[in-house]
mmCIF file of C-alpha atoms in Angstrom:
data_model
loop_
_atom_site.group_PDB
_atom_site.id
_atom_site.type_symbol
_atom_site.label_atom_id
_atom_site.label_comp_id
_atom_site.label_asym_id
_atom_site.label_seq_id
_atom_site.Cartn_x
_atom_site.Cartn_y
_atom_site.Cartn_z
ATOM 1 C CA MET A 6 -19.475 -3.140 16.329
ATOM 2 C CA MET A 7 -17.310 -4.866 13.723
ATOM 3 C CA SER A 8 -16.626 -8.568 14.285
ATOM 4 C CA HIS A 9 -13.085 -9.649 15.140
ATOM 5 C CA GLU A 10 -12.903 -11.516 11.823
ATOM 6 C CA LYS A 11 -13.700 -8.335 9.920
ATOM 7 C CA GLU A 12 -11.310 -6.309 12.072
ATOM 8 C CA THR A 13 -8.481 -8.634 11.018
ATOM 9 C CA TRP A 14 -9.597 -8.980 7.395
ATOM 10 C CA TYR A 15 -6.040 -8.355 6.160
ATOM 11 C CA ALA A 16 -4.838 -11.619 7.746
ATOM 12 C CA ASN A 17 -6.824 -13.757 5.269
ATOM 13 C CA TRP A 18 -7.459 -11.648 2.195
ATOM 14 C CA PHE A 19 -4.085 -11.344 0.502
ATOM 15 C CA ASN A 20 -4.091 -14.627 -1.412
ATOM 16 C CA ASP A 21 -4.456 -15.939 -4.954
ATOM 17 C CA ILE A 22 -7.963 -14.487 -5.276
ATOM 18 C CA TYR A 23 -6.715 -11.045 -4.263
ATOM 19 C CA ALA A 24 -3.942 -11.315 -6.858
ATOM 20 C CA HIS A 25 -6.488 -12.259 -9.527
ATOM 21 C CA ILE A 26 -8.919 -9.465 -8.640
ATOM 22 C CA TYR A 27 -6.159 -6.844 -8.780
ATOM 23 C CA ALA A 28 -4.275 -8.348 -11.716
ATOM 24 C CA HIS A 29 -4.584 -5.034 -13.592
ATOM 25 C CA ARG A 30 -1.951 -3.699 -11.190
ATOM 26 C CA ASP A 31 0.865 -5.208 -13.221
ATOM 27 C CA ARG A 32 4.640 -4.957 -13.557
ATOM 28 C CA LEU A 33 4.483 -2.320 -16.282
ATOM 29 C CA SER A 34 2.555 0.073 -14.053
ATOM 30 C CA ALA A 35 4.952 -0.702 -11.180
ATOM 31 C CA ASN A 36 7.930 0.141 -13.401
ATOM 32 C CA ARG A 37 6.409 3.525 -14.267
ATOM 33 C CA GLU A 38 5.506 4.264 -10.651
ATOM 34 C CA ALA A 39 8.956 3.315 -9.377
ATOM 35 C CA ALA A 40 10.558 5.514 -12.030
ATOM 36 C CA PHE A 41 8.443 8.481 -10.925
ATOM 37 C CA ALA A 42 9.322 7.858 -7.283
ATOM 38 C CA LEU A 43 13.028 7.907 -8.106
ATOM 39 C CA THR A 44 12.689 11.168 -10.033
ATOM 40 C CA LEU A 45 11.479 12.768 -6.789
ATOM 41 C CA LEU A 46 14.767 11.704 -5.205
ATOM 42 C CA GLY A 47 16.913 12.807 -8.094
ATOM 43 C CA GLY A 48 18.132 9.253 -8.649
ATOM 44 C CA VAL A 49 18.934 6.066 -6.776
ATOM 45 C CA PRO A 50 19.557 6.639 -3.045
ATOM 46 C CA GLU A 51 22.866 5.525 -1.573
ATOM 47 C CA GLY A 52 21.396 3.521 1.288
ATOM 48 C CA PRO A 53 18.846 0.696 1.325
ATOM 49 C CA VAL A 54 15.132 1.382 0.916
ATOM 50 C CA LEU A 55 12.133 -0.400 2.403
ATOM 51 C CA ASP A 56 9.145 -1.385 0.258
ATOM 52 C CA LEU A 57 6.616 -1.526 3.089
ATOM 53 C CA CYS A 58 3.763 -3.951 2.349
ATOM 54 C CA CYS A 59 5.509 -5.108 -0.804
ATOM 55 C CA GLY A 60 2.863 -7.678 -1.741
ATOM 56 C CA ALA A 61 3.923 -9.758 -4.719
ATOM 57 C CA GLY A 62 6.977 -7.567 -5.165
ATOM 58 C CA ARG A 63 6.053 -5.548 -8.243
ATOM 59 C CA HIS A 64 7.590 -2.329 -6.968
ATOM 60 C CA SER A 65 10.400 -4.074 -5.082
ATOM 61 C CA HIS A 66 11.639 -5.662 -8.282
ATOM 62 C CA ALA A 67 11.238 -2.442 -10.265
ATOM 63 C CA LEU A 68 13.235 -0.482 -7.690
ATOM 64 C CA ALA A 69 15.944 -3.151 -7.535
ATOM 65 C CA ALA A 70 16.168 -3.234 -11.323
ATOM 66 C CA ALA A 71 16.702 0.532 -11.249
ATOM 67 C CA GLY A 72 19.694 0.058 -8.948
ATOM 68 C CA CYS A 73 18.217 0.405 -5.441
ATOM 69 C CA ARG A 74 19.082 -1.913 -2.587
ATOM 70 C CA VAL A 75 15.612 -3.008 -1.516
ATOM 71 C CA VAL A 76 14.077 -4.803 1.437
ATOM 72 C CA GLY A 77 10.484 -5.845 0.767
ATOM 73 C CA LEU A 78 8.285 -6.544 3.799
ATOM 74 C CA ASP A 79 4.801 -8.044 3.845
ATOM 75 C CA LEU A 80 2.536 -9.949 6.240
ATOM 76 C CA SER A 81 1.157 -12.369 3.636
ATOM 77 C CA PRO A 82 3.124 -15.611 3.156
ATOM 78 C CA TRP A 83 1.295 -16.201 -0.126
ATOM 79 C CA LEU A 84 2.245 -12.830 -1.604
ATOM 80 C CA LEU A 85 5.845 -13.177 -0.431
ATOM 81 C CA SER A 86 5.974 -16.554 -2.144
ATOM 82 C CA GLU A 87 4.765 -14.879 -5.326
ATOM 83 C CA ALA A 88 7.426 -12.203 -4.924
ATOM 84 C CA ARG A 89 10.108 -14.871 -4.604
ATOM 85 C CA SER A 90 8.850 -16.608 -7.747
ATOM 86 C CA PHE A 91 9.833 -13.590 -9.846
ATOM 87 C CA VAL A 92 13.041 -13.819 -11.819
ATOM 88 C CA ALA A 93 16.164 -13.681 -9.693
ATOM 89 C CA SER A 94 16.707 -10.401 -7.902
ATOM 90 C CA PRO A 95 18.589 -7.951 -10.137
ATOM 91 C CA GLY A 96 22.174 -7.960 -8.948
ATOM 92 C CA GLY A 97 21.166 -9.542 -5.662
ATOM 93 C CA ARG A 98 19.803 -6.164 -4.550
ATOM 94 C CA LEU A 99 16.461 -7.414 -3.182
ATOM 95 C CA SER A 100 15.640 -9.286 0.015
ATOM 96 C CA LEU A 101 12.163 -10.203 1.276
ATOM 97 C CA VAL A 102 11.016 -10.345 4.889
ATOM 98 C CA ARG A 103 7.752 -11.361 6.536
ATOM 99 C CA GLY A 104 6.611 -8.891 9.169
ATOM 100 C CA ASP A 105 3.913 -6.597 10.546
ATOM 101 C CA MET A 106 4.101 -2.919 9.639
ATOM 102 C CA ARG A 107 3.014 -1.988 13.174
ATOM 103 C CA SER A 108 6.221 -3.485 14.577
ATOM 104 C CA LEU A 109 9.004 -3.453 12.009
ATOM 105 C CA PRO A 110 11.866 -5.920 12.591
ATOM 106 C CA PHE A 111 14.518 -3.329 11.735
ATOM 107 C CA SER A 112 16.644 -0.705 13.414
ATOM 108 C CA ARG A 113 17.226 2.767 11.954
ATOM 109 C CA ALA A 114 18.753 1.643 8.694
ATOM 110 C CA PHE A 115 16.869 2.946 5.642
ATOM 111 C CA SER A 116 17.436 5.879 3.342
ATOM 112 C CA GLY A 117 13.797 5.699 2.326
ATOM 113 C CA VAL A 118 10.470 3.952 2.772
ATOM 114 C CA PHE A 119 7.936 3.371 -0.005
ATOM 115 C CA ASN A 120 4.327 2.399 0.713
ATOM 116 C CA PHE A 121 2.385 1.795 -2.501
ATOM 117 C CA PHE A 122 -1.246 1.018 -3.420
ATOM 118 C CA THR A 123 -3.216 1.978 -0.276
ATOM 119 C CA SER A 124 -1.353 -0.299 2.104
ATOM 120 C CA PHE A 125 -2.183 2.059 4.953
ATOM 121 C CA GLY A 126 -5.311 2.667 7.038
ATOM 122 C CA TYR A 127 -6.095 -0.981 7.761
ATOM 123 C CA PHE A 128 -6.182 -0.591 11.543
ATOM 124 C CA ASP A 129 -7.774 1.694 14.123
ATOM 125 C CA ASP A 130 -6.485 5.250 14.403
ATOM 126 C CA GLU A 131 -3.924 4.536 17.112
ATOM 127 C CA GLU A 132 -2.431 1.546 15.285
ATOM 128 C CA ASN A 133 -2.369 3.524 12.040
ATOM 129 C CA ARG A 134 -0.358 6.190 13.867
ATOM 130 C CA GLU A 135 1.944 3.443 15.110
ATOM 131 C CA VAL A 136 2.649 2.438 11.508
ATOM 132 C CA LEU A 137 3.783 5.995 10.786
ATOM 133 C CA ARG A 138 5.882 6.052 13.961
ATOM 134 C CA GLU A 139 7.578 2.865 12.797
ATOM 135 C CA ILE A 140 8.339 4.406 9.414
ATOM 136 C CA ALA A 141 9.923 7.381 11.169
ATOM 137 C CA ARG A 142 11.853 5.094 13.513
ATOM 138 C CA VAL A 143 13.555 3.036 10.789
ATOM 139 C CA LEU A 144 14.510 6.021 8.621
ATOM 140 C CA LEU A 145 17.995 7.473 8.773
ATOM 141 C CA PRO A 146 18.196 11.225 9.470
ATOM 142 C CA GLY A 147 17.080 13.029 6.330
ATOM 143 C CA GLY A 148 15.524 9.841 4.973
ATOM 144 C CA PHE A 149 12.563 10.120 2.625
ATOM 145 C CA PHE A 150 9.157 8.505 2.488
ATOM 146 C CA LEU A 151 6.553 8.083 -0.239
ATOM 147 C CA LEU A 152 2.996 7.159 0.737
ATOM 148 C CA ASP A 153 0.645 6.209 -2.118
ATOM 149 C CA TYR A 154 -2.854 6.277 -0.630
ATOM 150 C CA MET A 155 -6.408 6.503 -1.894
ATOM 151 C CA ASN A 156 -7.869 9.992 -2.239
ATOM 152 C CA ALA A 157 -10.765 9.671 0.204
ATOM 153 C CA PRO A 158 -13.004 12.511 -1.086
ATOM 154 C CA ALA A 159 -12.871 11.179 -4.647
ATOM 155 C CA VAL A 160 -13.381 7.557 -3.599
ATOM 156 C CA ILE A 161 -16.365 8.401 -1.390
ATOM 157 C CA ALA A 162 -17.953 10.629 -4.059
ATOM 158 C CA GLY A 163 -17.602 7.924 -6.702
ATOM 159 C CA LEU A 164 -18.400 4.896 -4.550
ATOM 160 C CA VAL A 165 -20.304 2.235 -6.505
ATOM 161 C CA PRO A 166 -22.612 0.415 -4.033
ATOM 162 C CA CYS A 167 -22.572 -2.889 -5.906
ATOM 163 C CA SER A 168 -20.938 -4.365 -8.983
ATOM 164 C CA GLU A 169 -20.409 -7.781 -10.484
ATOM 165 C CA ARG A 170 -18.274 -9.244 -13.218
ATOM 166 C CA GLU A 171 -17.340 -12.566 -14.720
ATOM 167 C CA THR A 172 -13.748 -13.690 -14.277
ATOM 168 C CA GLU A 173 -11.735 -16.850 -14.815
ATOM 169 C CA LEU A 174 -12.533 -17.723 -11.196
ATOM 170 C CA GLY A 175 -16.280 -17.312 -11.697
ATOM 171 C CA LYS A 176 -18.632 -14.456 -10.868
ATOM 172 C CA VAL A 177 -17.248 -11.783 -8.537
ATOM 173 C CA VAL A 178 -19.735 -9.573 -6.661
ATOM 174 C CA GLU A 179 -18.519 -6.546 -4.697
ATOM 175 C CA SER A 180 -20.560 -4.349 -2.336
ATOM 176 C CA ARG A 181 -19.138 -1.073 -1.014
ATOM 177 C CA THR A 182 -20.212 1.332 1.708
ATOM 178 C CA TYR A 183 -18.810 4.340 3.520
ATOM 179 C CA ASP A 184 -19.479 4.519 7.261
ATOM 180 C CA PRO A 185 -19.423 8.208 8.265
ATOM 181 C CA GLU A 186 -19.200 7.302 11.954
ATOM 182 C CA SER A 187 -16.083 5.139 11.695
ATOM 183 C CA ARG A 188 -14.949 7.023 8.570
ATOM 184 C CA ARG A 189 -14.051 3.763 6.922
ATOM 185 C CA ILE A 190 -14.712 2.383 3.464
ATOM 186 C CA GLU A 191 -16.009 -1.165 3.753
ATOM 187 C CA LYS A 192 -16.070 -3.677 0.924
ATOM 188 C CA ASP A 193 -17.523 -7.175 0.900
ATOM 189 C CA LEU A 194 -16.398 -9.391 -1.930
ATOM 190 C CA TYR A 195 -18.011 -12.679 -2.949
ATOM 191 C CA VAL A 196 -16.491 -15.110 -5.417
ATOM 192 C CA TYR A 197 -18.938 -17.619 -6.900
ATOM 193 C CA ARG A 198 -16.693 -20.243 -8.409
ATOM 194 C CA SER A 199 -17.787 -22.117 -11.501
ATOM 195 C CA GLU A 200 -17.848 -25.401 -9.570
ATOM 196 C CA GLY A 201 -20.486 -24.007 -7.213
ATOM 197 C CA GLU A 202 -18.376 -22.915 -4.244
ATOM 198 C CA MET A 203 -18.640 -19.413 -2.773
ATOM 199 C CA GLU A 204 -15.893 -17.550 -0.931
ATOM 200 C CA ALA A 205 -16.403 -14.288 0.968
ATOM 201 C CA TYR A 206 -13.805 -11.637 1.827
ATOM 202 C CA HIS A 207 -13.859 -8.227 3.455
ATOM 203 C CA GLU A 208 -11.826 -5.042 3.176
ATOM 204 C CA SER A 209 -11.941 -2.092 5.574
ATOM 205 C CA VAL A 210 -9.778 1.001 5.153
ATOM 206 C CA ARG A 211 -9.818 4.241 7.135
ATOM 207 C CA ALA A 212 -10.599 7.135 4.784
ATOM 208 C CA TYR A 213 -8.186 9.854 5.895
ATOM 209 C CA THR A 214 -8.354 13.233 4.193
ATOM 210 C CA CYS A 215 -5.222 14.944 2.931
ATOM 211 C CA GLU A 216 -5.293 17.366 5.865
ATOM 212 C CA GLU A 217 -5.534 14.471 8.322
ATOM 213 C CA MET A 218 -2.643 12.630 6.697
ATOM 214 C CA LEU A 219 -0.380 15.671 6.705
ATOM 215 C CA SER A 220 -1.128 16.207 10.385
ATOM 216 C CA LEU A 221 -0.519 12.549 11.289
ATOM 217 C CA LEU A 222 2.818 12.549 9.495
ATOM 218 C CA SER A 223 4.008 15.750 11.126
ATOM 219 C CA VAL A 224 3.143 14.511 14.616
ATOM 220 C CA VAL A 225 5.425 11.454 14.261
ATOM 221 C CA GLY A 226 8.379 13.416 12.876
ATOM 222 C CA LEU A 227 7.784 13.017 9.148
ATOM 223 C CA CYS A 228 7.705 16.264 7.180
ATOM 224 C CA PRO A 229 5.573 16.224 4.015
ATOM 225 C CA LEU A 230 7.160 18.169 1.155
ATOM 226 C CA SER A 231 4.726 17.611 -1.704
ATOM 227 C CA VAL A 232 1.403 15.955 -2.519
ATOM 228 C CA TYR A 233 0.472 14.576 -5.934
ATOM 229 C CA GLY A 234 -2.784 13.301 -7.387
ATOM 230 C CA THR A 235 -1.235 10.432 -9.330
ATOM 231 C CA LEU A 236 1.980 8.446 -9.444
ATOM 232 C CA ASP A 237 3.143 10.393 -12.470
ATOM 233 C CA GLY A 238 3.246 13.780 -10.765
ATOM 234 C CA ALA A 239 -0.158 15.323 -11.517
ATOM 235 C CA ALA A 240 -1.240 18.073 -9.137
ATOM 236 C CA TYR A 241 -3.390 16.971 -6.203
ATOM 237 C CA THR A 242 -7.046 18.028 -5.927
ATOM 238 C CA GLU A 243 -10.012 16.526 -4.087
ATOM 239 C CA LYS A 244 -10.989 14.884 -7.399
ATOM 240 C CA SER A 245 -7.607 13.214 -7.950
ATOM 241 C CA PRO A 246 -7.547 9.403 -8.199
ATOM 242 C CA ARG A 247 -4.719 9.102 -5.657
ATOM 243 C CA MET A 248 -3.081 10.955 -2.780
ATOM 244 C CA VAL A 249 0.694 10.552 -3.096
ATOM 245 C CA ILE A 250 2.632 12.181 -0.264
ATOM 246 C CA PHE A 251 6.394 12.640 -0.500
ATOM 247 C CA GLY A 252 8.576 13.946 2.310
ATOM 248 C CA ARG A 253 11.533 13.443 4.619
ATOM 249 C CA THR A 254 12.246 13.046 8.291
ATOM 250 C CA CYS A 255 11.954 16.332 10.153
ATOM 251 C CA ALA A 256 15.200 18.028 11.114
#
């Protein structure tokens, strides 16, 4: 059985070390990904959009710069602080809110919801379904959603059990496993700082297949329209690097 600390890994992980480890996910890539997302819509939507689990605000700022009215929500105070440290919101079109994606502090108000960079699957199956129910609840009739998730078959097939690298923080060691019983990908990350300190972090994400995701979405009233293998529109296969699902609320 997983310890409570590991079950709630997301409460402590999204900090300056996380930002450093994933620094390759930069503003330029966010600009490209936001542009692709808007092409699926045929342009900027009339109503506000929600960047669910906005992190440091890369996509929120890109969407706002493109003309969207954006609300960015995240659980991490540190990442929200980073998001606020960006240049001033383009045209005042961006607001940031701290909240939990399992219980969104909004009514039905959004033309669309974006969820980028595998910010789904953190919880048990029932709570993951609740996240999708919340997305459906806050969407206006006919509202769209875009879910950018890992492609589980490709990730599992290419899983590297252990790796290490030198960074500005010190040596970073990562161990990765797939648990076929829980169907979760587990990662333990150790940062050996140059001054001798060691910090340990954990990640655990449910590895849903494409078929499972399409079923989960349909059950909560979200109708998938297309699935892509990247955030530039490549066709989806089991070998794709990503699983990008676009759709709208069911009629």
